[in-house]
PDB file of C-alpha atoms in Angstrom:
ATOM      1  CA  PRO A  24      -0.116  -0.136   0.011  1.00 89.00           C
ATOM      2  CA  ASP A  25       1.168   3.492  -0.544  1.00 91.00           C
ATOM      3  CA  VAL A  26       0.031   5.177   2.686  1.00 91.00           C
ATOM      4  CA  SER A  27       2.232   8.763   1.426  1.00 92.00           C
ATOM      5  CA  ASN A  28      -1.300  10.091   1.894  1.00 92.00           C
ATOM      6  CA  PRO A  29      -2.925   8.625   5.123  1.00 89.00           C
ATOM      7  CA  LEU A  30      -6.618   9.842   3.991  1.00 92.00           C
ATOM      8  CA  PHE A  31      -6.013   8.278   0.257  1.00 93.00           C
ATOM      9  CA  VAL A  32      -4.423   4.993   0.159  1.00 93.00           C
ATOM     10  CA  ARG A  33      -3.474   3.308  -3.093  1.00 94.00           C
ATOM     11  CA  THR A  34      -2.709  -0.397  -3.282  1.00 94.00           C
ATOM     12  CA  GLY A  35      -1.556  -2.812  -5.918  1.00 94.00           C
ATOM     13  CA  ASN A  36      -3.205  -5.842  -7.198  1.00 94.00           C
ATOM     14  CA  PRO A  37      -1.487  -8.846  -8.090  1.00 94.00           C
ATOM     15  CA  ALA A  38      -4.607 -10.824  -9.489  1.00 94.00           C
ATOM     16  CA  LEU A  39      -4.879  -8.409 -12.438  1.00 95.00           C
ATOM     17  CA  LYS A  40      -5.240 -10.023 -15.826  1.00 96.00           C
ATOM     18  CA  GLN A  41      -4.021  -8.553 -19.523  1.00 95.00           C
ATOM     19  CA  GLU A  42      -6.326  -5.926 -20.622  1.00 95.00           C
ATOM     20  CA  PHE A  43      -7.126  -6.843 -24.521  1.00 97.00           C
ATOM     21  CA  ASN A  44      -8.794  -4.147 -26.801  1.00 97.00           C
ATOM     22  CA  HIS A  45     -10.980  -4.835 -29.786  1.00 98.00           C
ATOM     23  CA  ASN A  46     -11.874  -2.938 -32.530  1.00 98.00           C
ATOM     24  CA  VAL A  47     -14.204  -3.280 -35.675  1.00 98.00           C
ATOM     25  CA  ASN A  48     -14.089  -0.695 -38.271  1.00 98.00           C
ATOM     26  CA  LEU A  49     -16.023  -0.411 -41.766  1.00 98.00           C
ATOM     27  CA  ASN A  50     -15.379   2.254 -44.085  1.00 98.00           C
ATOM     28  CA  PHE A  51     -17.238   3.275 -47.565  1.00 98.00           C
ATOM     29  CA  ASN A  52     -15.712   6.140 -49.668  1.00 97.00           C
ATOM     30  CA  ASN A  53     -17.075   7.331 -53.025  1.00 96.00           C
ATOM     31  CA  PHE A  54     -15.939  10.261 -55.136  1.00 92.00           C
ATOM     32  CA  ASN A  55     -17.216  11.176 -58.654  1.00 89.00           C
ATOM     33  CA  ILE A  56     -14.323  12.726 -60.175  1.00 83.00           C
ATOM     34  CA  LEU A  57     -16.826  14.433 -62.754  1.00 80.00           C
ATOM     35  CA  THR A  58     -19.503  15.425 -60.499  1.00 79.00           C
ATOM     36  CA  PHE A  59     -17.440  16.242 -57.437  1.00 80.00           C
ATOM     37  CA  LYS A  60     -20.002  14.638 -55.554  1.00 91.00           C
ATOM     38  CA  PHE A  61     -18.770  12.941 -51.861  1.00 93.00           C
ATOM     39  CA  PHE A  62     -20.306  10.523 -50.384  1.00 96.00           C
ATOM     40  CA  ALA A  63     -18.845   8.748 -47.088  1.00 97.00           C
ATOM     41  CA  ALA A  64     -19.903   6.073 -44.441  1.00 98.00           C
ATOM     42  CA  ASN A  65     -18.505   4.821 -41.178  1.00 98.00           C
ATOM     43  CA  LEU A  66     -19.261   2.237 -38.562  1.00 98.00           C
ATOM     44  CA  ASN A  67     -16.972   1.451 -35.700  1.00 98.00           C
ATOM     45  CA  PHE A  68     -17.537  -0.429 -32.364  1.00 98.00           C
ATOM     46  CA  SER A  69     -14.573  -1.133 -30.238  1.00 97.00           C
ATOM     47  CA  THR A  70     -14.256  -2.757 -26.763  1.00 97.00           C
ATOM     48  CA  THR A  71     -12.377  -3.707 -24.084  1.00 95.00           C
ATOM     49  CA  GLN A  72     -11.904  -7.300 -22.350  1.00 96.00           C
ATOM     50  CA  ASN A  73     -10.648  -7.253 -18.859  1.00 95.00           C
ATOM     51  CA  LYS A  74     -10.285  -3.600 -18.750  1.00 95.00           C
ATOM     52  CA  ILE A  75      -8.501  -2.124 -15.867  1.00 95.00           C
ATOM     53  CA  VAL A  76     -10.510   0.033 -13.664  1.00 93.00           C
ATOM     54  CA  ASN A  77     -10.023   1.978 -10.220  1.00 90.00           C
ATOM     55  CA  SER A  78     -11.782   0.270  -7.686  1.00 92.00           C
ATOM     56  CA  ILE A  79     -12.861   2.901  -5.258  1.00 91.00           C
ATOM     57  CA  ASP A  80     -13.792   2.008  -1.197  1.00 91.00           C
ATOM     58  CA  THR A  81     -13.234   2.878   2.159  1.00 89.00           C
ATOM     59  CA  LEU A  82     -10.631   1.229   4.701  1.00 83.00           C
ATOM     60  CA  ALA A  83     -12.018   3.376   7.680  1.00 80.00           C
ATOM     61  CA  ARG A  84     -14.240   6.362   8.228  1.00 82.00           C
ATOM     62  CA  GLY A  85     -12.876   9.258   6.174  1.00 84.00           C
ATOM     63  CA  ILE A  86     -10.145   7.118   4.710  1.00 91.00           C
ATOM     64  CA  GLN A  87     -10.438   6.064   0.655  1.00 92.00           C
ATOM     65  CA  LEU A  88      -8.640   2.937  -0.646  1.00 93.00           C
ATOM     66  CA  THR A  89      -7.945   2.943  -4.568  1.00 94.00           C
ATOM     67  CA  LYS A  90      -7.078  -0.317  -6.112  1.00 94.00           C
ATOM     68  CA  PRO A  91      -7.129  -1.697  -9.701  1.00 95.00           C
ATOM     69  CA  GLU A  92      -9.393  -4.089 -10.471  1.00 94.00           C
ATOM     70  CA  ASN A  93     -10.513  -6.087 -13.713  1.00 95.00           C
ATOM     71  CA  GLN A  94     -14.647  -5.336 -15.289  1.00 94.00           C
ATOM     72  CA  ASN A  95     -15.786  -6.414 -18.624  1.00 94.00           C
ATOM     73  CA  GLY A  96     -18.578  -4.885 -20.190  1.00 93.00           C
ATOM     74  CA  ALA A  97     -17.167  -1.439 -21.517  1.00 95.00           C
ATOM     75  CA  TYR A  98     -17.818  -0.259 -25.103  1.00 97.00           C
ATOM     76  CA  SER A  99     -18.263   2.081 -27.791  1.00 97.00           C
ATOM     77  CA  ALA A 100     -19.832   2.468 -30.969  1.00 98.00           C
ATOM     78  CA  SER A 101     -20.068   5.274 -33.385  1.00 98.00           C
ATOM     79  CA  ALA A 102     -21.513   5.664 -36.927  1.00 98.00           C
ATOM     80  CA  PHE A 103     -21.107   8.646 -39.255  1.00 97.00           C
ATOM     81  CA  VAL A 104     -22.188   9.849 -43.011  1.00 98.00           C
ATOM     82  CA  THR A 105     -20.724  12.646 -44.507  1.00 97.00           C
ATOM     83  CA  ILE A 106     -22.115  14.202 -47.946  1.00 96.00           C
ATOM     84  CA  GLY A 107     -20.773  16.455 -50.381  1.00 94.00           C
ATOM     85  CA  MET A 108     -22.258  18.370 -52.808  1.00 92.00           C
ATOM     86  CA  PRO A 109     -20.357  20.795 -55.310  1.00 91.00           C
ATOM     87  CA  PHE A 110     -22.213  23.733 -56.590  1.00 86.00           C
ATOM     88  CA  LYS A 111     -23.205  23.896 -60.597  1.00 82.00           C
ATOM     89  CA  SER A 112     -21.512  27.155 -61.608  1.00 79.00           C
ATOM     90  CA  VAL A 113     -18.592  26.807 -63.122  1.00 76.00           C
ATOM     91  CA  LYS A 114     -17.297  29.810 -61.634  1.00 78.00           C
ATOM     92  CA  LEU A 115     -17.457  27.912 -58.065  1.00 79.00           C
ATOM     93  CA  LYS A 116     -15.628  24.803 -59.296  1.00 77.00           C
ATOM     94  CA  GLY A 117     -14.061  23.073 -56.247  1.00 75.00           C
ATOM     95  CA  SER A 118     -16.546  24.514 -53.952  1.00 85.00           C
ATOM     96  CA  SER A 119     -19.099  22.679 -52.093  1.00 89.00           C
ATOM     97  CA  LEU A 120     -21.978  21.994 -49.515  1.00 94.00           C
ATOM     98  CA  ASN A 121     -21.184  19.459 -47.222  1.00 95.00           C
ATOM     99  CA  PHE A 122     -23.446  17.706 -44.281  1.00 97.00           C
ATOM    100  CA  THR A 123     -22.385  15.135 -41.511  1.00 97.00           C
ATOM    101  CA  SER A 124     -24.297  13.005 -38.990  1.00 98.00           C
ATOM    102  CA  LEU A 125     -22.846  11.329 -36.204  1.00 98.00           C
ATOM    103  CA  ILE A 126     -23.974   9.037 -33.369  1.00 98.00           C
ATOM    104  CA  TYR A 127     -21.679   8.285 -30.637  1.00 98.00           C
ATOM    105  CA  PHE A 128     -22.432   5.913 -27.882  1.00 98.00           C
ATOM    106  CA  ASN A 129     -20.117   4.934 -24.866  1.00 97.00           C
ATOM    107  CA  ARG A 130     -20.792   2.745 -22.208  1.00 96.00           C
ATOM    108  CA  ASP A 131     -17.998   2.641 -19.138  1.00 94.00           C
ATOM    109  CA  VAL A 132     -17.806   0.234 -16.031  1.00 93.00           C
ATOM    110  CA  SER A 133     -15.860   1.167 -12.966  1.00 89.00           C
ATOM    111  CA  LEU A 134     -16.375  -0.068  -8.834  1.00 90.00           C
ATOM    112  CA  LEU A 135     -17.326   2.175  -6.378  1.00 88.00           C
ATOM    113  CA  TYR A 136     -17.879   1.409  -2.912  1.00 86.00           C
ATOM    114  CA  LYS A 137     -18.360  -2.567  -4.220  1.00 87.00           C
ATOM    115  CA  GLN A 138     -20.918  -1.277  -6.442  1.00 89.00           C
ATOM    116  CA  GLU A 139     -20.579  -1.550 -10.365  1.00 91.00           C
ATOM    117  CA  ASN A 140     -21.081   2.129 -11.450  1.00 91.00           C
ATOM    118  CA  ILE A 141     -21.969   1.984 -15.394  1.00 94.00           C
ATOM    119  CA  GLY A 142     -21.865   5.475 -17.386  1.00 94.00           C
ATOM    120  CA  LYS A 143     -23.484   5.811 -20.665  1.00 96.00           C
ATOM    121  CA  THR A 144     -22.831   8.759 -22.577  1.00 96.00           C
ATOM    122  CA  LEU A 145     -24.830   9.448 -25.938  1.00 97.00           C
ATOM    123  CA  THR A 146     -23.669  11.971 -28.489  1.00 97.00           C
ATOM    124  CA  LEU A 147     -25.605  13.177 -31.217  1.00 97.00           C
ATOM    125  CA  THR A 148     -24.205  15.381 -34.016  1.00 97.00           C
ATOM    126  CA  GLN A 149     -25.298  17.429 -37.021  1.00 97.00           C
ATOM    127  CA  ARG A 150     -22.986  19.638 -39.090  1.00 97.00           C
ATOM    128  CA  ALA A 151     -23.722  21.820 -42.161  1.00 97.00           C
ATOM    129  CA  GLY A 152     -20.531  23.587 -43.852  1.00 96.00           C
ATOM    130  CA  ALA A 153     -19.396  25.368 -46.950  1.00 94.00           C
ATOM    131  CA  ASN A 154     -16.411  25.555 -48.749  1.00 91.00           C
ATOM    132  CA  PHE A 155     -15.282  28.027 -51.571  1.00 89.00           C
ATOM    133  CA  ASN A 156     -12.277  27.913 -53.860  1.00 84.00           C
ATOM    134  CA  LEU A 157     -12.066  31.354 -55.767  1.00 83.00           C
ATOM    135  CA  LYS A 158      -9.684  31.779 -58.630  1.00 78.00           C
ATOM    136  CA  GLU A 159      -7.068  29.864 -56.766  1.00 77.00           C
ATOM    137  CA  LYS A 160      -6.431  32.909 -54.661  1.00 86.00           C
ATOM    138  CA  TRP A 161      -9.170  33.093 -52.112  1.00 89.00           C
ATOM    139  CA  ASP A 162      -9.971  29.599 -49.965  1.00 91.00           C
ATOM    140  CA  LEU A 163     -13.287  30.538 -47.656  1.00 93.00           C
ATOM    141  CA  SER A 164     -15.076  28.116 -45.564  1.00 95.00           C
ATOM    142  CA  ALA A 165     -17.843  28.291 -43.090  1.00 96.00           C
ATOM    143  CA  ASN A 166     -19.547  25.806 -40.595  1.00 96.00           C
ATOM    144  CA  ALA A 167     -21.955  25.024 -38.249  1.00 97.00           C
ATOM    145  CA  SER A 168     -22.720  22.365 -35.681  1.00 96.00           C
ATOM    146  CA  LEU A 169     -25.179  21.071 -32.993  1.00 96.00           C
ATOM    147  CA  SER A 170     -24.115  18.496 -30.723  1.00 96.00           C
ATOM    148  CA  TYR A 171     -26.546  17.099 -27.873  1.00 96.00           C
ATOM    149  CA  TYR A 172     -25.051  15.129 -24.918  1.00 94.00           C
ATOM    150  CA  ASN A 173     -26.651  12.932 -22.675  1.00 96.00           C
ATOM    151  CA  VAL A 174     -24.490  11.198 -19.475  1.00 94.00           C
ATOM    152  CA  LYS A 175     -25.804   9.118 -17.096  1.00 95.00           C
ATOM    153  CA  TYR A 176     -24.426   7.068 -14.080  1.00 92.00           C
ATOM    154  CA  SER A 177     -25.796   3.936 -12.232  1.00 92.00           C
ATOM    155  CA  VAL A 178     -24.309   4.759  -8.958  1.00 88.00           C
ATOM    156  CA  ASN A 179     -23.232   8.362  -8.542  1.00 83.00           C
ATOM    157  CA  LYS A 180     -26.541   9.758 -10.569  1.00 87.00           C
ATOM    158  CA  SER A 181     -25.217  13.528  -9.234  1.00 86.00           C
ATOM    159  CA  LEU A 182     -23.208  13.829 -12.315  1.00 86.00           C
ATOM    160  CA  ASN A 183     -25.946  13.030 -14.722  1.00 91.00           C
ATOM    161  CA  GLU A 184     -25.751  15.786 -17.343  1.00 89.00           C
ATOM    162  CA  ASP A 185     -28.058  16.517 -20.087  1.00 90.00           C
ATOM    163  CA  TYR A 186     -27.210  19.644 -22.566  1.00 91.00           C
ATOM    164  CA  PHE A 187     -26.339  21.013 -25.975  1.00 92.00           C
ATOM    165  CA  ALA A 188     -23.078  22.031 -27.613  1.00 92.00           C
ATOM    166  CA  GLN A 189     -22.894  24.404 -30.782  1.00 94.00           C
ATOM    167  CA  THR A 190     -19.970  25.437 -32.881  1.00 95.00           C
ATOM    168  CA  TYR A 191     -19.601  28.362 -35.308  1.00 96.00           C
ATOM    169  CA  SER A 192     -16.607  28.664 -37.502  1.00 96.00           C
ATOM    170  CA  ALA A 193     -15.229  30.529 -40.294  1.00 96.00           C
ATOM    171  CA  ASP A 194     -12.067  30.195 -42.278  1.00 96.00           C
ATOM    172  CA  VAL A 195     -10.360  32.810 -45.110  1.00 96.00           C
ATOM    173  CA  ALA A 196      -7.406  32.325 -46.715  1.00 95.00           C
ATOM    174  CA  ARG A 197      -5.893  34.321 -49.477  1.00 94.00           C
ATOM    175  CA  THR A 198      -2.694  33.205 -51.697  1.00 91.00           C
ATOM    176  CA  PHE A 199      -0.622  35.589 -53.533  1.00 90.00           C
ATOM    177  CA  THR A 200       1.113  33.541 -55.976  1.00 84.00           C
ATOM    178  CA  LYS A 201       4.591  35.658 -57.064  1.00 84.00           C
ATOM    179  CA  PRO A 202       5.606  36.304 -53.528  1.00 86.00           C
ATOM    180  CA  GLY A 203       4.626  33.178 -52.560  1.00 88.00           C
ATOM    181  CA  ILE A 204       2.768  34.331 -49.365  1.00 93.00           C
ATOM    182  CA  ILE A 205      -0.416  33.088 -47.645  1.00 94.00           C
ATOM    183  CA  LEU A 206      -2.489  34.863 -45.381  1.00 96.00           C
ATOM    184  CA  SER A 207      -4.901  33.118 -43.330  1.00 96.00           C
ATOM    185  CA  THR A 208      -7.430  33.579 -40.435  1.00 97.00           C
ATOM    186  CA  ASP A 209     -10.273  31.642 -38.689  1.00 96.00           C
ATOM    187  CA  ILE A 210     -12.484  32.143 -36.024  1.00 96.00           C
ATOM    188  CA  ASP A 211     -14.191  29.618 -33.818  1.00 95.00           C
ATOM    189  CA  TYR A 212     -17.249  30.346 -31.348  1.00 95.00           C
ATOM    190  CA  TYR A 213     -18.538  27.547 -28.852  1.00 92.00           C
ATOM    191  CA  VAL A 214     -21.751  27.937 -27.171  1.00 91.00           C
ATOM    192  CA  ASN A 215     -22.654  25.587 -24.187  1.00 85.00           C
ATOM    193  CA  SER A 216     -26.449  25.226 -22.776  1.00 82.00           C
ATOM    194  CA  GLY A 217     -28.200  23.287 -20.393  1.00 77.00           C
ATOM    195  CA  ARG A 218     -25.395  22.970 -18.071  1.00 75.00           C
ATOM    196  CA  ALA A 219     -24.935  23.235 -14.289  1.00 73.00           C
ATOM    197  CA  GLU A 220     -24.774  27.154 -13.371  1.00 76.00           C
ATOM    198  CA  GLY A 221     -21.013  28.304 -14.179  1.00 75.00           C
ATOM    199  CA  PHE A 222     -21.041  25.831 -17.143  1.00 75.00           C
ATOM    200  CA  ASN A 223     -22.880  27.544 -19.755  1.00 81.00           C
ATOM    201  CA  GLN A 224     -20.113  29.442 -21.183  1.00 84.00           C
ATOM    202  CA  SER A 225     -19.807  31.241 -24.866  1.00 89.00           C
ATOM    203  CA  ILE A 226     -16.103  31.010 -25.547  1.00 91.00           C
ATOM    204  CA  PRO A 227     -15.017  32.563 -28.736  1.00 94.00           C
ATOM    205  CA  LEU A 228     -11.037  31.392 -30.353  1.00 95.00           C
ATOM    206  CA  TRP A 229      -9.419  33.049 -32.991  1.00 96.00           C
ATOM    207  CA  ASN A 230      -6.133  32.306 -34.918  1.00 96.00           C
ATOM    208  CA  ALA A 231      -4.484  34.138 -37.880  1.00 96.00           C
ATOM    209  CA  SER A 232      -1.190  33.440 -39.708  1.00 96.00           C
ATOM    210  CA  ILE A 233       1.236  34.139 -42.470  1.00 96.00           C
ATOM    211  CA  ALA A 234       3.219  31.850 -44.209  1.00 95.00           C
ATOM    212  CA  LYS A 235       5.764  32.130 -47.107  1.00 94.00           C
ATOM    213  CA  GLN A 236       6.744  29.377 -49.488  1.00 91.00           C
ATOM    214  CA  LEU A 237      10.261  28.481 -50.395  1.00 91.00           C
ATOM    215  CA  PHE A 238      12.458  27.355 -53.415  1.00 88.00           C
ATOM    216  CA  LYS A 239      11.088  26.951 -57.189  1.00 85.00           C
ATOM    217  CA  LYS A 240       8.571  24.182 -56.639  1.00 85.00           C
ATOM    218  CA  LYS A 241       7.126  25.980 -53.638  1.00 84.00           C
ATOM    219  CA  ASN A 242       7.846  22.509 -51.446  1.00 88.00           C
ATOM    220  CA  ALA A 243       8.481  23.949 -48.098  1.00 92.00           C
ATOM    221  CA  GLU A 244       6.482  26.754 -46.166  1.00 91.00           C
ATOM    222  CA  LEU A 245       7.768  28.791 -43.198  1.00 95.00           C
TER     223      LEU A 245
END
């Protein structure tokens, strides 16, 4: 036992079994070079056999014991579909509208005071965006996404959550061919709603960069 902190004792477990991860993934992609239409789909499932988790218990009043244990029943599954549709205008060649639908489910296990604590997380996300390539000089994009999160625990139910998260972003890049300079900037705006007091924050993030292409073939960048 590690008793360097007498109120939070940690100990090992020589009876632990080896942990194994198993994963199955299925992808499908289709791109039409004539129409620039794009379609992608993905299914993924993963599980952990003999997952090593922390068992939290009490030795005596006010003293917590943490010990690693093997648990089964932890897995995650996800699926998404992405569709890209180009604009018909010749002037907007290389530009497109994109839509992505995603679903994710995770089941985790832990031990809390000799009880199996099962955590379930469900995430649903819908994204939509547009990309524009204008005269090989301007690259513009705008995206928006809405996500729904549902988090539930079988033992410590006080941590259950049910909330929405929104993300809005825009990117602009300008290429100056002769001097080989690229100016770019992007802004992201995150909005959380439905969470506990103090966590419903709106957060803007802004980035900007300047790049210089090097050599005759412009195959390096600073």
